[in-house]
GROMACS .gro file of C-alpha atoms in nm:
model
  396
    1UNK     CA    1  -3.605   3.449  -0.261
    2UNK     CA    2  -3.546   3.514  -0.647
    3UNK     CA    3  -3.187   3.494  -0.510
    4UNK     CA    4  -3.143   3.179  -0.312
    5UNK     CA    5  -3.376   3.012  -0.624
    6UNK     CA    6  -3.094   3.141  -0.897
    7UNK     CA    7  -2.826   3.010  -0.707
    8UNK     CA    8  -3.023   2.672  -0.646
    9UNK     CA    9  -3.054   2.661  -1.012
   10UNK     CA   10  -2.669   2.751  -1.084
   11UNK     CA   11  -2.598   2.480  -0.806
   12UNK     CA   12  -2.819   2.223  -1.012
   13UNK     CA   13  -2.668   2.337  -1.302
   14UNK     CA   14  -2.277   2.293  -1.175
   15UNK     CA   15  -2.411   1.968  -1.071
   16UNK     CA   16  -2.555   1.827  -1.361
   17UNK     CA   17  -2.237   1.939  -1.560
   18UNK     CA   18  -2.004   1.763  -1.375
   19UNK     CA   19  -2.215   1.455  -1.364
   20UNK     CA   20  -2.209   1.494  -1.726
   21UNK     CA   21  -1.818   1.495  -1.722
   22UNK     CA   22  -1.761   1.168  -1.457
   23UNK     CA   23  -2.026   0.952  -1.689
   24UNK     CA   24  -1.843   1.070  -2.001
   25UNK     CA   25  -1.498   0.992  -1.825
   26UNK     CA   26  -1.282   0.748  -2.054
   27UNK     CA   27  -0.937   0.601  -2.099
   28UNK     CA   28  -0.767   0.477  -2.367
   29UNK     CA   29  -0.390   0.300  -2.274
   30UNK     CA   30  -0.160   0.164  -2.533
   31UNK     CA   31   0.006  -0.205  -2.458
   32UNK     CA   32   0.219  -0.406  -2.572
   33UNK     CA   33   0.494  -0.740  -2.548
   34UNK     CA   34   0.788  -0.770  -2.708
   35UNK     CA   35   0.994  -1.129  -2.728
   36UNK     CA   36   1.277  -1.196  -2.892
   37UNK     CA   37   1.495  -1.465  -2.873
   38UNK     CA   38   1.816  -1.661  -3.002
   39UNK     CA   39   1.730  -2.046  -3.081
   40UNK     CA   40   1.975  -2.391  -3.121
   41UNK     CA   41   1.745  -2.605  -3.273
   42UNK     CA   42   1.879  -2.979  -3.353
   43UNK     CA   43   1.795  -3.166  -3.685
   44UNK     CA   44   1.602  -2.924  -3.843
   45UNK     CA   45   1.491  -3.033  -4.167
   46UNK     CA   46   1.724  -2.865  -4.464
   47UNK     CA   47   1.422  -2.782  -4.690
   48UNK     CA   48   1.067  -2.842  -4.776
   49UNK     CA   49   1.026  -3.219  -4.869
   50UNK     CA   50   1.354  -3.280  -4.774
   51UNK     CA   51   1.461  -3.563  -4.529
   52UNK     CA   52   1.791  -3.436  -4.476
   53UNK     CA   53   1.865  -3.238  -4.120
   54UNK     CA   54   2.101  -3.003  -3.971
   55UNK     CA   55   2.130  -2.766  -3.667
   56UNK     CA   56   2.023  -2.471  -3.678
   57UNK     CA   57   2.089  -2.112  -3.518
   58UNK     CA   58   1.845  -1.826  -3.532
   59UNK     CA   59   1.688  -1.511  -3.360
   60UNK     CA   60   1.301  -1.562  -3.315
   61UNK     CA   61   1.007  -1.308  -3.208
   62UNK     CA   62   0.724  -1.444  -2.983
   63UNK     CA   63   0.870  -1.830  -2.883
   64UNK     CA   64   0.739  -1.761  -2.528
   65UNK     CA   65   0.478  -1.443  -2.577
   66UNK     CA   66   0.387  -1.386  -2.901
   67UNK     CA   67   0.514  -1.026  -2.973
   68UNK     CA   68   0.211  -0.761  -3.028
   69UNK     CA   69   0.112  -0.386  -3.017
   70UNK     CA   70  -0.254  -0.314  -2.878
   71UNK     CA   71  -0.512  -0.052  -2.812
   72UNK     CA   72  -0.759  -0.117  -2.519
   73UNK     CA   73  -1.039   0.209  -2.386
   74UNK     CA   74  -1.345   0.214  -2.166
   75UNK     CA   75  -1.563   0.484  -2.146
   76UNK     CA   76  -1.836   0.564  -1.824
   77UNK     CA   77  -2.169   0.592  -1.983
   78UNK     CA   78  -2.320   0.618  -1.630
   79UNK     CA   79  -2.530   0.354  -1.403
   80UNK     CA   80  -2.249   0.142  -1.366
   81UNK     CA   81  -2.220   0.092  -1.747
   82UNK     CA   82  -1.937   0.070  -1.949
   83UNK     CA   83  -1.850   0.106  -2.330
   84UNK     CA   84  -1.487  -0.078  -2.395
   85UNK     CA   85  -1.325  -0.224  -2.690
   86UNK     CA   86  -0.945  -0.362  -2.769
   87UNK     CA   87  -0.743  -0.402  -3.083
   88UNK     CA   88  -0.442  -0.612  -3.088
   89UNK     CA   89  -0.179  -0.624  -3.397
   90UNK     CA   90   0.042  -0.916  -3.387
   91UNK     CA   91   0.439  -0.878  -3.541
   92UNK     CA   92   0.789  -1.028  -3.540
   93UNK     CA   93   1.086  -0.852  -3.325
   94UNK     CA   94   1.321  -1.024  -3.506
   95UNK     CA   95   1.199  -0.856  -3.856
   96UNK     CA   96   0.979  -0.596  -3.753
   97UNK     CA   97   0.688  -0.735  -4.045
   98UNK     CA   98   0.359  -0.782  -3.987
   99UNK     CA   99   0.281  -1.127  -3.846
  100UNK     CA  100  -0.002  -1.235  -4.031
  101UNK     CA  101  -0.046  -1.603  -3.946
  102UNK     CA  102  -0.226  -1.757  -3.628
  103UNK     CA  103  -0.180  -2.154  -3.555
  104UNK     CA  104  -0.016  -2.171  -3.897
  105UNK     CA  105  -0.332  -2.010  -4.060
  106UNK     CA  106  -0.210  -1.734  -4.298
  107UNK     CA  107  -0.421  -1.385  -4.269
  108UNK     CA  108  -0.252  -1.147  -4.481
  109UNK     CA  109  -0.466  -0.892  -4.536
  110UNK     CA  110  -0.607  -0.930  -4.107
  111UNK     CA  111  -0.462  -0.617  -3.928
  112UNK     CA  112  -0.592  -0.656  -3.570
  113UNK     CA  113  -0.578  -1.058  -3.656
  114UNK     CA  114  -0.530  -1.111  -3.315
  115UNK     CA  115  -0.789  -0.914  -3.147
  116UNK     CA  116  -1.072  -0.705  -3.255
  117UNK     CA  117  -1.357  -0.611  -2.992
  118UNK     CA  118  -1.606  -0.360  -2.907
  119UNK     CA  119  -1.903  -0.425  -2.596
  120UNK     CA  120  -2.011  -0.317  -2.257
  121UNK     CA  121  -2.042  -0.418  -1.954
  122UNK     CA  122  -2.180  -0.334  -1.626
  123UNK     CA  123  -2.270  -0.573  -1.303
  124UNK     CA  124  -2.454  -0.817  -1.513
  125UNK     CA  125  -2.147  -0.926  -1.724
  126UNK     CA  126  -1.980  -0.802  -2.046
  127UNK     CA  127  -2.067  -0.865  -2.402
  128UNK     CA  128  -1.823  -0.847  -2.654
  129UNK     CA  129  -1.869  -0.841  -3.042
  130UNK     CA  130  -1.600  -0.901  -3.307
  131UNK     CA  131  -1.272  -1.141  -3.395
  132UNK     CA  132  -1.196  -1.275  -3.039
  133UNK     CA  133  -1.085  -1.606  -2.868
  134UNK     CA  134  -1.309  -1.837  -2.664
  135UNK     CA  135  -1.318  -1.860  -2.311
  136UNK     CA  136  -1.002  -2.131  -2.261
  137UNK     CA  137  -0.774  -1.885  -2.323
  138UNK     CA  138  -0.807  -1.711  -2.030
  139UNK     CA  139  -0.794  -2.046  -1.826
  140UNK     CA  140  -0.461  -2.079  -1.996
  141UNK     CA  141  -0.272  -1.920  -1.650
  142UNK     CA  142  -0.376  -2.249  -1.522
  143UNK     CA  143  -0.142  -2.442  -1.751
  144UNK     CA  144   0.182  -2.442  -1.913
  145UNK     CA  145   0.076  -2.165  -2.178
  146UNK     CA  146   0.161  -1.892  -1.859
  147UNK     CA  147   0.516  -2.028  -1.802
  148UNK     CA  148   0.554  -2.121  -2.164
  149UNK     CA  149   0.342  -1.960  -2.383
  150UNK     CA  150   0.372  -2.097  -2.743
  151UNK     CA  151   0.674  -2.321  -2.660
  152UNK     CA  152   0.411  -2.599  -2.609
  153UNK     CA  153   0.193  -2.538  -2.933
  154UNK     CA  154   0.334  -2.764  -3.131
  155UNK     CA  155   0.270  -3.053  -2.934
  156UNK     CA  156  -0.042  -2.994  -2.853
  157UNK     CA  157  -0.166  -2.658  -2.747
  158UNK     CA  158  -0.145  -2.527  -3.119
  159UNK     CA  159  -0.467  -2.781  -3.153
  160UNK     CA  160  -0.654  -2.763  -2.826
  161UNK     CA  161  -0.679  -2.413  -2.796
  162UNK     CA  162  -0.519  -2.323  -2.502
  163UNK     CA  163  -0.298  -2.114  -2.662
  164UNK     CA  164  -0.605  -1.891  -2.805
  165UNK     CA  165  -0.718  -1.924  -3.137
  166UNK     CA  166  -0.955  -1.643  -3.264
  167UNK     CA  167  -1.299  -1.663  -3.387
  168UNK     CA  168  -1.446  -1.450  -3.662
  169UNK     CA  169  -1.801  -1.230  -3.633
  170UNK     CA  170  -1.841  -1.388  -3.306
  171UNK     CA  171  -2.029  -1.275  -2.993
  172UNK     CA  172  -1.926  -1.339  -2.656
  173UNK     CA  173  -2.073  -1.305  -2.348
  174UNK     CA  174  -1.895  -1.342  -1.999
  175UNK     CA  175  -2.058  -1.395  -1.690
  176UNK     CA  176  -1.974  -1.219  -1.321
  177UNK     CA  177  -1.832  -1.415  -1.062
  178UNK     CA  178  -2.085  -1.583  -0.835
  179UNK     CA  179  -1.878  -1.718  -0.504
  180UNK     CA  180  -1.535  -1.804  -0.758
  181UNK     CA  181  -1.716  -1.992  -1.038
  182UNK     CA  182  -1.788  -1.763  -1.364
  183UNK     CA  183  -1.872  -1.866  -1.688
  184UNK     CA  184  -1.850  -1.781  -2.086
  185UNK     CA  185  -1.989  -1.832  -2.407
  186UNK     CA  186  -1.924  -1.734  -2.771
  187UNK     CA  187  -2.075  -1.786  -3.084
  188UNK     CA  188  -1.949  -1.737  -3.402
  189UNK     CA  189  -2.184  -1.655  -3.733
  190UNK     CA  190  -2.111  -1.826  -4.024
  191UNK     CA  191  -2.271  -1.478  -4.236
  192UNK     CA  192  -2.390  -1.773  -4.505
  193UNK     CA  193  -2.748  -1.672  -4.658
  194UNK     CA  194  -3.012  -1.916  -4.622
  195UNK     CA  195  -2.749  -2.155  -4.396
  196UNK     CA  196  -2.756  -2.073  -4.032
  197UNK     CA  197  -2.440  -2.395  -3.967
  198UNK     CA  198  -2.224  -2.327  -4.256
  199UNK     CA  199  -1.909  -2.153  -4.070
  200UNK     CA  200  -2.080  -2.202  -3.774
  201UNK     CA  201  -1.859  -2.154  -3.458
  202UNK     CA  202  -1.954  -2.237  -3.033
  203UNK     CA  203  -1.750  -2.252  -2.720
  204UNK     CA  204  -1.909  -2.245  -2.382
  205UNK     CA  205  -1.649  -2.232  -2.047
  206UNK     CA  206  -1.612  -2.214  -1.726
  207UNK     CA  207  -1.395  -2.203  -1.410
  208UNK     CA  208  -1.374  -2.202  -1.012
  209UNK     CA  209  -1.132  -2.022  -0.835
  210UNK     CA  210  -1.106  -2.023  -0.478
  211UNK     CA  211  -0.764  -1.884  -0.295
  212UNK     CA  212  -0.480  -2.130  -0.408
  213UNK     CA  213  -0.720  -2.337  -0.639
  214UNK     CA  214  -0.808  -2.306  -0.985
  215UNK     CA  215  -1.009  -2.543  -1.196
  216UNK     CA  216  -1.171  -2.491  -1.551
  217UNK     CA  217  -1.336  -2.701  -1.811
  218UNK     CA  218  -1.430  -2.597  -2.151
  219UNK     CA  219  -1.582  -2.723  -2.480
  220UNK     CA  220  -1.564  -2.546  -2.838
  221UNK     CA  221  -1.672  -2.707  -3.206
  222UNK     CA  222  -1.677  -2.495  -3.558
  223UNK     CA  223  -1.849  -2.640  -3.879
  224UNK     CA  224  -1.699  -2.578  -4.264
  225UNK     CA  225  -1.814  -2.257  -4.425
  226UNK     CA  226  -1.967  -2.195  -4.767
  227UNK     CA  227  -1.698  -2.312  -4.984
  228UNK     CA  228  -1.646  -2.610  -4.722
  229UNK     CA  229  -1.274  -2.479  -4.723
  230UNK     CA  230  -1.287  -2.363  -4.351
  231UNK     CA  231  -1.460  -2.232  -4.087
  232UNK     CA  232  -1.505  -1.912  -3.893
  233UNK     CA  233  -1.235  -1.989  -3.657
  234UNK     CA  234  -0.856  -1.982  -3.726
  235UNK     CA  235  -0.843  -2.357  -3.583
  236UNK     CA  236  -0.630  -2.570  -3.861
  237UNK     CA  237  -0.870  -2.749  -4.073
  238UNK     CA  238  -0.865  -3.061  -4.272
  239UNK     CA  239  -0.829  -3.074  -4.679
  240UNK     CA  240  -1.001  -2.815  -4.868
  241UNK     CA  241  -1.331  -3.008  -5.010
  242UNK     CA  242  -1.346  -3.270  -4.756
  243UNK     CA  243  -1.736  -3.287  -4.621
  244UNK     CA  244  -1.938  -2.979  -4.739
  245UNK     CA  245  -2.077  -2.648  -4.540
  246UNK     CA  246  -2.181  -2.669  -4.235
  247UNK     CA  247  -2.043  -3.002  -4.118
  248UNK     CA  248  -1.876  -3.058  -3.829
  249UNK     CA  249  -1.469  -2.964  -3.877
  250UNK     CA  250  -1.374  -2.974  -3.496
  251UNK     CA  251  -1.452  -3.035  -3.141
  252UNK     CA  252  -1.260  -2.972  -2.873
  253UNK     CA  253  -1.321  -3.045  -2.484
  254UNK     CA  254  -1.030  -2.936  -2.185
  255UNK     CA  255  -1.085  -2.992  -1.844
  256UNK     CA  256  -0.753  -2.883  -1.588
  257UNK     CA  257  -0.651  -2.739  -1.275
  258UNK     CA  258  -0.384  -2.580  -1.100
  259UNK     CA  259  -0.284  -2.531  -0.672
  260UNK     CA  260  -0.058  -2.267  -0.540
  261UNK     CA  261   0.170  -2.465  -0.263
  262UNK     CA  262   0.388  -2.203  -0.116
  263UNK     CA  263   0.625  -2.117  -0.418
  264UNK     CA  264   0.507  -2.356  -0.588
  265UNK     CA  265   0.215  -2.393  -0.884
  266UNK     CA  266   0.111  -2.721  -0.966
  267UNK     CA  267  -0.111  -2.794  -1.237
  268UNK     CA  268  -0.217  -3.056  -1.521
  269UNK     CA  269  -0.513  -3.084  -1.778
  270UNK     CA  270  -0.634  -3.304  -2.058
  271UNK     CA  271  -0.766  -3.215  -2.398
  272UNK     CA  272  -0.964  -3.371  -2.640
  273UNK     CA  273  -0.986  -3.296  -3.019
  274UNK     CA  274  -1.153  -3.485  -3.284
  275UNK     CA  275  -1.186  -3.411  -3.633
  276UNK     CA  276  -1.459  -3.597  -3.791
  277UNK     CA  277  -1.386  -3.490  -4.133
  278UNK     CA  278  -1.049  -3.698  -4.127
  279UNK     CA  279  -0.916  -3.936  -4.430
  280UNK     CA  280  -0.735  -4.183  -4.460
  281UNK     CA  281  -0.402  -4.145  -4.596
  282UNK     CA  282  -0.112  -4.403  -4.771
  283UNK     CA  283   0.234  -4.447  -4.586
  284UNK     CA  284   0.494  -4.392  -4.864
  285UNK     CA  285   0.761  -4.673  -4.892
  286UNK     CA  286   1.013  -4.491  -4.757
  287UNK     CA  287   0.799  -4.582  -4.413
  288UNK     CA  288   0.869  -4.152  -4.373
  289UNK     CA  289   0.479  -4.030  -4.281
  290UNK     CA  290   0.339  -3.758  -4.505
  291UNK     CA  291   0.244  -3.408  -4.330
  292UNK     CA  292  -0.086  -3.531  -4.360
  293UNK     CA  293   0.029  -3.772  -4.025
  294UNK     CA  294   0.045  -3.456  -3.779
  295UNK     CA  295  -0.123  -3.341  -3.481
  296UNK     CA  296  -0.433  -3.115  -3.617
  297UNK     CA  297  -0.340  -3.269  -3.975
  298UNK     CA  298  -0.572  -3.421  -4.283
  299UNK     CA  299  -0.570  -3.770  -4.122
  300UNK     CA  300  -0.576  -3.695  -3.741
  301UNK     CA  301  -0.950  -3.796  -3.656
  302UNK     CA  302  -0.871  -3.780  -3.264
  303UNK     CA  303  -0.581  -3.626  -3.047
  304UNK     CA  304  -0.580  -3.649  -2.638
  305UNK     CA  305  -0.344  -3.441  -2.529
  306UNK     CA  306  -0.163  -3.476  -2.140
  307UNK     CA  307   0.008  -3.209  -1.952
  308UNK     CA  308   0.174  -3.186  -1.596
  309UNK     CA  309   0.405  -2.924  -1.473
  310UNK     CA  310   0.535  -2.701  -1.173
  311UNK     CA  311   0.667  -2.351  -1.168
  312UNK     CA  312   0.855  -2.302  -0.849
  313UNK     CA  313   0.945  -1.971  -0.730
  314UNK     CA  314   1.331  -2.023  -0.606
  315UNK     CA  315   1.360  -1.636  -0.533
  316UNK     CA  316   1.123  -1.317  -0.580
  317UNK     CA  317   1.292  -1.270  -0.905
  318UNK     CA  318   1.336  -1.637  -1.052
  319UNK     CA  319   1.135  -1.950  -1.094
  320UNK     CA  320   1.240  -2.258  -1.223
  321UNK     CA  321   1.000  -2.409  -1.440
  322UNK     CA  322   0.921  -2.725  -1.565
  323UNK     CA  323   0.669  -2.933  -1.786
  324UNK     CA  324   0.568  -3.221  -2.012
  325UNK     CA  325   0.300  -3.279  -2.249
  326UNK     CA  326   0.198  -3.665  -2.404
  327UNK     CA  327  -0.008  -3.605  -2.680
  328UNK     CA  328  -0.211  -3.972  -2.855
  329UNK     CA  329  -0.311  -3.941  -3.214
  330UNK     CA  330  -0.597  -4.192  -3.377
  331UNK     CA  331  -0.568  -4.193  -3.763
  332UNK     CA  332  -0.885  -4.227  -3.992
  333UNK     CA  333  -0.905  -4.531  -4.145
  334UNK     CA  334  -0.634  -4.764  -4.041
  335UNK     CA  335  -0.456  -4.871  -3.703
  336UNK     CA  336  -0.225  -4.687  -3.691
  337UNK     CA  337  -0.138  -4.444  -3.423
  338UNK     CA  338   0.113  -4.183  -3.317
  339UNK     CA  339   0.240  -4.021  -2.995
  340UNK     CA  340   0.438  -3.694  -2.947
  341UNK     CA  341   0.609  -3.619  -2.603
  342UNK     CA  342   0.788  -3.321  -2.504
  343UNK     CA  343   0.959  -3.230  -2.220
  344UNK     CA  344   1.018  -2.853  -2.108
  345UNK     CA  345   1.305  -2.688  -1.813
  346UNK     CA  346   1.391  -2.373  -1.806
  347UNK     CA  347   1.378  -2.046  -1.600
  348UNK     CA  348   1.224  -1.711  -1.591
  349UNK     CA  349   1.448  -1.416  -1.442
  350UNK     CA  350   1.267  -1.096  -1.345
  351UNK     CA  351   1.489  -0.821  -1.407
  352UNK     CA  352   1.202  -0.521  -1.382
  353UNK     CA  353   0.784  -0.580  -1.330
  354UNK     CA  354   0.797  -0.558  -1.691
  355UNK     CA  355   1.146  -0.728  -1.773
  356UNK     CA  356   1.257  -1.109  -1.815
  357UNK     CA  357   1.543  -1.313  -1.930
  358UNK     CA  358   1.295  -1.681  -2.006
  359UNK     CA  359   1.559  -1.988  -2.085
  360UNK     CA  360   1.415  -2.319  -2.227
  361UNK     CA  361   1.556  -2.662  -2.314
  362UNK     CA  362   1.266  -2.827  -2.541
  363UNK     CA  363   1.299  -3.199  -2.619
  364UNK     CA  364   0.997  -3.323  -2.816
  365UNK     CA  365   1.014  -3.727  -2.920
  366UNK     CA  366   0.759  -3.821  -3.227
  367UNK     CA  367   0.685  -4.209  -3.289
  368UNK     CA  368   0.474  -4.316  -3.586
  369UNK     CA  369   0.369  -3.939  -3.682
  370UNK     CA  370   0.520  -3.639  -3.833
  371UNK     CA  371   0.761  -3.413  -3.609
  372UNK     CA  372   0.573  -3.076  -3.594
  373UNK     CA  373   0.873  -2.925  -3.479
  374UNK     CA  374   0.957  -2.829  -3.061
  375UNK     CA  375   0.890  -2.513  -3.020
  376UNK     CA  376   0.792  -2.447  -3.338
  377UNK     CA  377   1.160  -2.285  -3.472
  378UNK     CA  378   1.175  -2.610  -3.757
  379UNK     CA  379   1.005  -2.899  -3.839
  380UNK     CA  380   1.209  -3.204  -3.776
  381UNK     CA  381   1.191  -3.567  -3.856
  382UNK     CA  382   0.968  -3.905  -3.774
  383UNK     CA  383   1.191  -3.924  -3.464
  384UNK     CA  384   1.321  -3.645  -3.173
  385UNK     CA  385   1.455  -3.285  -3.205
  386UNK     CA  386   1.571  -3.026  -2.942
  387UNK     CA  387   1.574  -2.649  -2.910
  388UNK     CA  388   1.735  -2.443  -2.667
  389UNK     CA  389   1.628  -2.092  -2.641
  390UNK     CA  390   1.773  -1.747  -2.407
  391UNK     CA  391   1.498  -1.485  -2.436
  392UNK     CA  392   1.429  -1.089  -2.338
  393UNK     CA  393   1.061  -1.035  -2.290
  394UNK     CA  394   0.934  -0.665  -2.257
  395UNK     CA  395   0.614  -0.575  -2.160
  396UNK     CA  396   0.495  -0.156  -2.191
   0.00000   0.00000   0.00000
């Protein structure tokens, strides 16, 4: 008897030590994109201030993805609950520096600028705490952001989030999927004492998927911080000491959807963005509109911006891809308003799972606002500009 109890008790003991081990099980895996690229882009300005243009050849990291090293891990704590974080560094191929800037926002001295997340989760959803986007970027595979990634910023996607600007001190919590529709929502603290809105940040999402079909909406606003310089988020924001803390910098609504039929995707969406905090500025007599006159700029005070396209599987190996975005801008203060259209072919070659050859004719057309820039490569003038880019992607 004293037997069969000690080797019920070794048994339990085996037992409980390897139950130990499978709840303590964890996994960390190391990720990462790079894209590099050589870019013809046609009259790019010459210099800062300067109306003169030229062409322009160069080799560019992250056109299409946006070139990054991360760090992802999730460890089994046991009862179907798990710890997991990620940390993302973004850089340039073309330099190998440190890319410190998101949407144009500089943020020097951010390491993991663009990701930085600790949470759990378990069958009741995942919470995540730290710098992190809303939900809309994960509806971006609905749109042109998954065919053409920050190609489209400029025009548009820069501004309406798509693209996935980050949040700071935010929490985020994502929902499970209940028969295809889930759902998201994030808030970001300002951290102001005795000012719960100053650098204030909210975005609530969500989407329905079912087979073929995908459909999302989303809506997102941040308020100025303490110094009423910014806010939280990395969204651009209007001229430092316009409105005070904890007014209202941004607001952003997207609704879109996307159908799989056969090889081909089909999808379109429409954004909303209004900056309340918008001024009015004067046209020089030159008739040349001041930065200030740009999509997300000082005197925007609404943008909606348009997108169809189609990405159309030819082979296994190659899709042809196509797209255009119409984005309307309202000015503060005056009559005036602008329009930017672009218009995207190109092609994505598989060479590997984890190996493409992307090529991209961008024309993008400004009237009555200033020329961001297609793809972002130069800033061009009040009228149209072109880039053609060949990349390699690499994905590990």
């Amino acid at each position: 008897m004293k037997q069969s109890i000690s080797k019920l008790v070794a048994i339990a003991a085996v037992a409980g030590g390897a139950a130990n081990v499978a709840h303590a099980q964890s996994s960390v895996t190391i990720y990462g994109i790079i894209d590099t690229s050589i870019n013809y882009t046609s009259k790019a300005l010459l210099s800062s201030g300067s109306t003169n243009t030229g062409s322009k050849m160069s080799v560019d990291s992250g056109i299409n993805s946006g070139s990054r090293l991360g760090f992802k891990g999730t460890e089994d704590l046991g009862g179907g609950l798990n710890a997991i974080f990620q940390l993302e560094i973004g850089y340039k191929a073309d330099t190998g520096a440190f890319d410190g800037t998101n949407n144009g926002v500089a943020n020097t001295n951010t390491l993991f600028r663009r990701l930085s997340v600790v949470g759990l989760n378990g069958n009741w959803g995942t919470v995540l705490l730290g710098r992190q986007t809303d939900a809309v970027f994960q509806y971006n595979q609905w749109t042109s952001v998954a065919d053409f990634g920050g190609i489209t910023g400029n025009v548009g996607h820069n501004l309406d989030r798509l693209e996935g600007t980050r949040v700071n001190n935010a929490v985020r919590y994502n929902s499970p999927t209940f028969g295809g529709l889930s759902g998201s929502i994030l808030y970001g603290f300002g951290e102001v004492a005795d000012s719960s809105s100053a650098g204030q940040a909210f975005g609530a999402g969500m989407q329905y998927v079912n087979g073929p079909l995908g459909v999302f909406t989303a809506y997102y606003q941040s308020k100025l911080n303490a110094d009423a310089t910014a806010t939280s988020s990395d969204t651009a924001t209007l001229v430092a000491g316009n409105g005070k803390a904890g007014d209202t910098a941004v607001k952003v609504f997207n609704l879109g959807a996307s159908y799989q039929a056969g090889p081909a995707r089909l999808y379109g969406n429409w954004s909303q963005v209004k900056q309340p905090l918008a001024t009015t500025a004067t046209v020089p007599s030159s008739g040349v509109l001041p930065s200030g006159y740009i999509i997300g700029g000082a005197n925007n005070n609404k943008a909606n911006i348009f997108e169809l396209g189609i990405n159309y599987a030819l082979t296994p190996t190659l899709a042809l891809i196509s797209s255009v975005q119409r984005t309307n801008l309202n000015y503060a203060g005056t009559s005036n308003t602008g329009k930017l259209t672009q218009l995207n072919i190109g092609t994505i070659y598989s060479l590997s799972k984890r190996t493409d050859i992307y090529t991209v004719l961008a024309h993008l057309r400004a009237s009555n606002t200033y020329n961001p820039g297609a793809e972002g490569t130069a800033a061009g003038m009040n009228n149209n500009q072109s880039v053609l880019t060949v990349g390699l992607r690499h994905k590990f």
